[in-house]
Coordinates of C-alpha atoms in Angstrom, one line a residue:
Chain A
K1 CA 52.3 -18.5 13.9
A2 CA 54.4 -17.6 10.9
G3 CA 54.5 -13.9 10.0
V4 CA 53.9 -12.2 6.7
T5 CA 56.3 -13.4 4.1
Q6 CA 57.3 -11.6 0.9
T7 CA 59.3 -12.9 -2.1
P8 CA 61.7 -12.1 -3.4
R9 CA 63.5 -9.9 -0.9
Y10 CA 65.6 -8.1 -3.4
L11 CA 65.1 -7.4 -7.1
I12 CA 67.0 -5.5 -9.7
K13 CA 65.3 -4.6 -13.0
T14 CA 65.9 -2.2 -15.8
R15 CA 63.6 0.5 -17.0
G16 CA 60.7 -0.7 -19.2
Q17 CA 60.6 -4.1 -17.6
Q18 CA 57.8 -5.4 -15.5
V19 CA 58.0 -7.1 -12.1
T20 CA 55.7 -9.2 -9.9
L21 CA 56.0 -9.3 -6.1
S22 CA 54.4 -11.9 -3.9
C23 CA 53.0 -11.8 -0.4
S24 CA 51.7 -14.6 1.9
P25 CA 49.7 -13.3 4.8
I26 CA 49.5 -14.6 8.3
S27 CA 47.4 -17.7 8.4
G28 CA 43.7 -16.7 8.9
H29 CA 44.2 -13.1 7.8
R30 CA 41.9 -12.2 4.9
S31 CA 43.0 -8.7 4.1
V32 CA 46.3 -7.9 2.3
S33 CA 47.5 -4.3 1.8
W34 CA 50.5 -3.0 -0.2
Y35 CA 52.6 0.0 0.6
Q36 CA 55.5 1.7 -1.1
Q37 CA 58.3 3.2 1.0
T38 CA 60.8 5.7 -0.5
P39 CA 63.1 8.2 1.2
G40 CA 61.3 11.1 -0.5
Q41 CA 57.7 10.2 -0.3
G42 CA 57.8 8.0 2.8
L43 CA 55.2 5.3 3.2
Q44 CA 52.3 5.4 0.7
F45 CA 49.3 3.1 0.4
L46 CA 49.0 1.3 -2.9
F47 CA 45.9 -0.9 -2.6
E48 CA 44.1 -3.4 -0.3
Y49 CA 42.5 -6.7 -1.2
F50 CA 39.9 -8.7 0.7
S51 CA 38.2 -11.9 -0.6
E52 CA 39.9 -11.5 -3.9
T53 CA 38.5 -8.0 -4.4
Q54 CA 40.2 -4.7 -4.4
R55 CA 38.5 -2.6 -1.7
N56 CA 40.7 0.4 -1.6
K57 CA 43.2 2.0 -3.8
G58 CA 45.8 4.7 -3.3
N59 CA 46.9 7.4 -5.7
F60 CA 49.2 5.5 -8.0
P61 CA 49.2 5.1 -11.8
G62 CA 47.6 2.2 -13.5
R63 CA 51.0 0.6 -14.0
F64 CA 50.6 -0.6 -10.5
S65 CA 48.2 -3.5 -10.1
G66 CA 47.5 -6.3 -7.8
R67 CA 45.4 -9.4 -7.2
Q68 CA 44.5 -11.7 -4.4
F69 CA 44.0 -15.4 -4.6
S70 CA 41.5 -17.6 -2.9
N71 CA 44.0 -18.6 -0.2
S72 CA 44.5 -14.9 0.5
R73 CA 48.0 -14.8 -1.0
S74 CA 48.5 -11.6 -3.0
E75 CA 50.7 -10.4 -5.8
M76 CA 51.4 -6.9 -7.1
N77 CA 52.7 -6.1 -10.5
V78 CA 54.4 -3.1 -11.8
S79 CA 54.6 -2.7 -15.6
T80 CA 56.9 -0.5 -17.6
L81 CA 59.2 0.2 -14.7
E82 CA 60.6 3.7 -14.2
L83 CA 63.6 4.8 -12.1
G84 CA 61.2 6.3 -9.6
D85 CA 59.7 2.9 -8.9
S86 CA 62.8 2.0 -6.9
A87 CA 61.5 1.5 -3.4
L88 CA 60.8 -0.9 -0.6
Y89 CA 57.5 -2.6 -1.2
L90 CA 55.8 -3.7 2.0
C91 CA 52.9 -6.1 2.3
A92 CA 50.7 -6.1 5.4
S93 CA 47.9 -8.5 6.4
S94 CA 45.1 -8.2 8.9
L95 CA 42.1 -10.2 10.1
A96 CA 39.6 -7.8 8.6
V97 CA 37.2 -8.3 11.5
A98 CA 34.2 -6.1 11.0
G99 CA 33.6 -3.5 13.7
D100 CA 37.2 -3.5 14.9
A101 CA 40.1 -1.3 14.1
D102 CA 42.2 -4.0 12.5
T103 CA 45.9 -4.2 13.1
Q104 CA 48.0 -4.6 10.1
Y105 CA 51.1 -6.8 10.4
F106 CA 53.9 -6.1 8.0
G107 CA 56.3 -8.4 6.1
P108 CA 60.0 -7.7 5.7
G109 CA 59.5 -6.1 2.3
T110 CA 60.8 -6.5 -1.2
R111 CA 63.6 -4.0 -2.2
L112 CA 63.2 -3.2 -5.8
T113 CA 66.0 -1.3 -7.7
V114 CA 65.3 -0.1 -11.2
L115 CA 68.4 0.7 -13.3
Chain B
A1 CA 41.0 14.0 5.1
Q2 CA 43.0 11.9 7.7
S3 CA 46.5 12.9 8.4
V4 CA 49.3 12.6 11.0
A5 CA 52.3 14.7 11.5
Q6 CA 55.6 13.9 13.2
P7 CA 57.2 17.2 13.9
E8 CA 60.7 15.9 14.7
D9 CA 62.9 14.1 12.2
Q10 CA 65.2 12.9 14.9
V11 CA 65.1 12.5 18.7
N12 CA 68.3 11.9 20.7
V13 CA 68.2 10.5 24.2
A14 CA 70.6 8.9 26.6
E15 CA 70.1 5.3 27.7
G16 CA 68.1 5.2 30.8
N17 CA 66.3 8.5 30.2
P18 CA 62.7 8.7 29.3
L19 CA 61.8 9.2 25.7
T20 CA 59.0 10.8 23.8
V21 CA 58.3 10.7 20.1
K22 CA 55.6 13.2 19.1
C23 CA 52.6 12.7 16.8
T24 CA 49.7 14.9 16.1
Y25 CA 46.6 13.9 14.0
S26 CA 43.8 15.4 12.0
V27 CA 40.8 13.2 11.4
S28 CA 37.1 13.3 10.5
G29 CA 35.3 11.1 12.9
N30 CA 36.9 8.7 15.5
P31 CA 40.7 8.5 15.3
Y32 CA 42.2 5.0 15.0
L33 CA 45.9 5.6 15.7
F34 CA 48.9 3.4 15.5
W35 CA 52.6 3.3 16.2
Y36 CA 55.0 1.2 14.3
V37 CA 58.8 0.8 14.5
Q38 CA 61.2 -0.1 11.7
Y39 CA 64.7 -1.4 12.1
P40 CA 67.2 -1.2 9.3
N41 CA 66.4 -3.5 6.3
R42 CA 63.3 -4.7 8.1
G43 CA 59.5 -4.3 7.8
L44 CA 57.4 -2.4 10.2
Q45 CA 56.7 -3.9 13.6
F46 CA 53.4 -3.0 15.4
L47 CA 53.9 -1.4 18.8
L48 CA 50.4 -0.3 19.9
K49 CA 47.1 1.2 18.8
Y50 CA 44.4 3.5 20.2
I51 CA 40.8 2.7 19.3
T52 CA 38.7 4.0 22.2
G53 CA 38.8 3.9 26.0
D54 CA 41.8 4.7 28.2
N55 CA 43.9 7.6 27.0
L56 CA 47.1 5.7 28.0
V57 CA 47.7 2.8 25.8
K58 CA 50.4 0.2 26.7
G59 CA 52.2 -1.7 24.0
S60 CA 55.1 -3.9 23.1
Y61 CA 58.7 -3.6 24.5
G62 CA 57.7 -1.3 27.3
F63 CA 56.3 1.5 25.1
E64 CA 53.1 3.4 25.8
A65 CA 51.3 6.2 24.1
E66 CA 49.1 9.0 25.5
F67 CA 46.0 10.0 23.5
N68 CA 45.0 13.6 24.0
K69 CA 41.9 14.6 22.2
S70 CA 42.0 18.3 23.0
Q71 CA 45.6 18.6 21.7
T72 CA 45.0 16.0 18.9
S73 CA 48.1 14.3 19.9
F74 CA 49.2 10.7 20.3
H75 CA 52.8 10.8 21.7
L76 CA 54.8 7.6 22.1
K77 CA 56.7 7.3 25.4
K78 CA 59.0 5.0 27.3
P79 CA 60.1 5.5 30.9
S80 CA 63.7 4.3 30.3
A81 CA 65.3 4.1 26.9
L82 CA 67.5 1.3 25.7
V83 CA 70.2 1.5 23.0
S84 CA 68.3 -1.2 21.2
D85 CA 65.3 1.2 20.9
S86 CA 67.3 3.1 18.3
A87 CA 65.2 2.8 15.1
L88 CA 62.7 4.6 12.9
Y89 CA 59.3 5.2 14.4
F90 CA 56.1 5.8 12.5
C91 CA 52.7 7.2 13.6
A92 CA 49.7 6.2 11.5
V93 CA 46.0 6.8 11.3
R94 CA 43.4 4.6 9.6
D95 CA 41.9 6.2 6.5
Q96 CA 38.2 7.0 6.2
A97 CA 37.6 3.9 4.2
G98 CA 38.9 1.9 7.1
T99 CA 41.3 -0.2 5.2
A100 CA 44.5 1.8 4.7
L101 CA 47.0 3.4 7.0
I102 CA 48.2 6.9 6.5
F103 CA 51.7 7.3 7.9
G104 CA 53.7 10.2 9.2
K105 CA 57.1 10.9 7.8
G106 CA 58.8 9.0 10.6
T107 CA 61.1 10.0 13.5
T108 CA 64.5 8.5 13.9
L109 CA 65.2 7.7 17.5
S110 CA 68.8 7.5 18.6
V111 CA 69.7 6.3 22.0
S112 CA 73.2 6.7 23.2
S113 CA 75.0 4.7 25.8

């Protein structure tokens, strides 16, 4: 079974621009989560989507948004990029089976550099 | 609020020796705990998880973790380290909403030959 895929793998943008990152979950997985990884703040949760609905959200400004499509694929968008948005953005998918402590499986990440 | 702490930024061991990467947790309710490993320029790979049951959890690549409720710890262990185990290791706990992972700062494991 194919793993979580993320595109693009690398991105370079300038301040003020916006960016869209894409994530395709493992087949059959219905939940998609996004995380930001930086050397200073470590791994931080951005948001989680299930059945096209945002179920959970981390402590990030409104410039960070996401969505999920009917095939469970997800995108996240960052508007008005700032230098501090430079990070590795990780997507994770899970079965979202009720009553179980779901395991999240991660993609390789998108490395975003803001100049 | 849920949280985990990894008290060591780096752990150094010689190949063939046992290794331990430490993690302590603070949770409200039942702890759902996870270990992940990250190799350079890669995403996180799932190693193992504790939900309930046996305090010794076995995972991938020969790793295991010991859950200790009284010490609120979930240490990652391996009886015999390999050079290829050198990587960044993260402990995580599921948040109270049940849909997000809260990660520790990570511990760099360096295994020398």
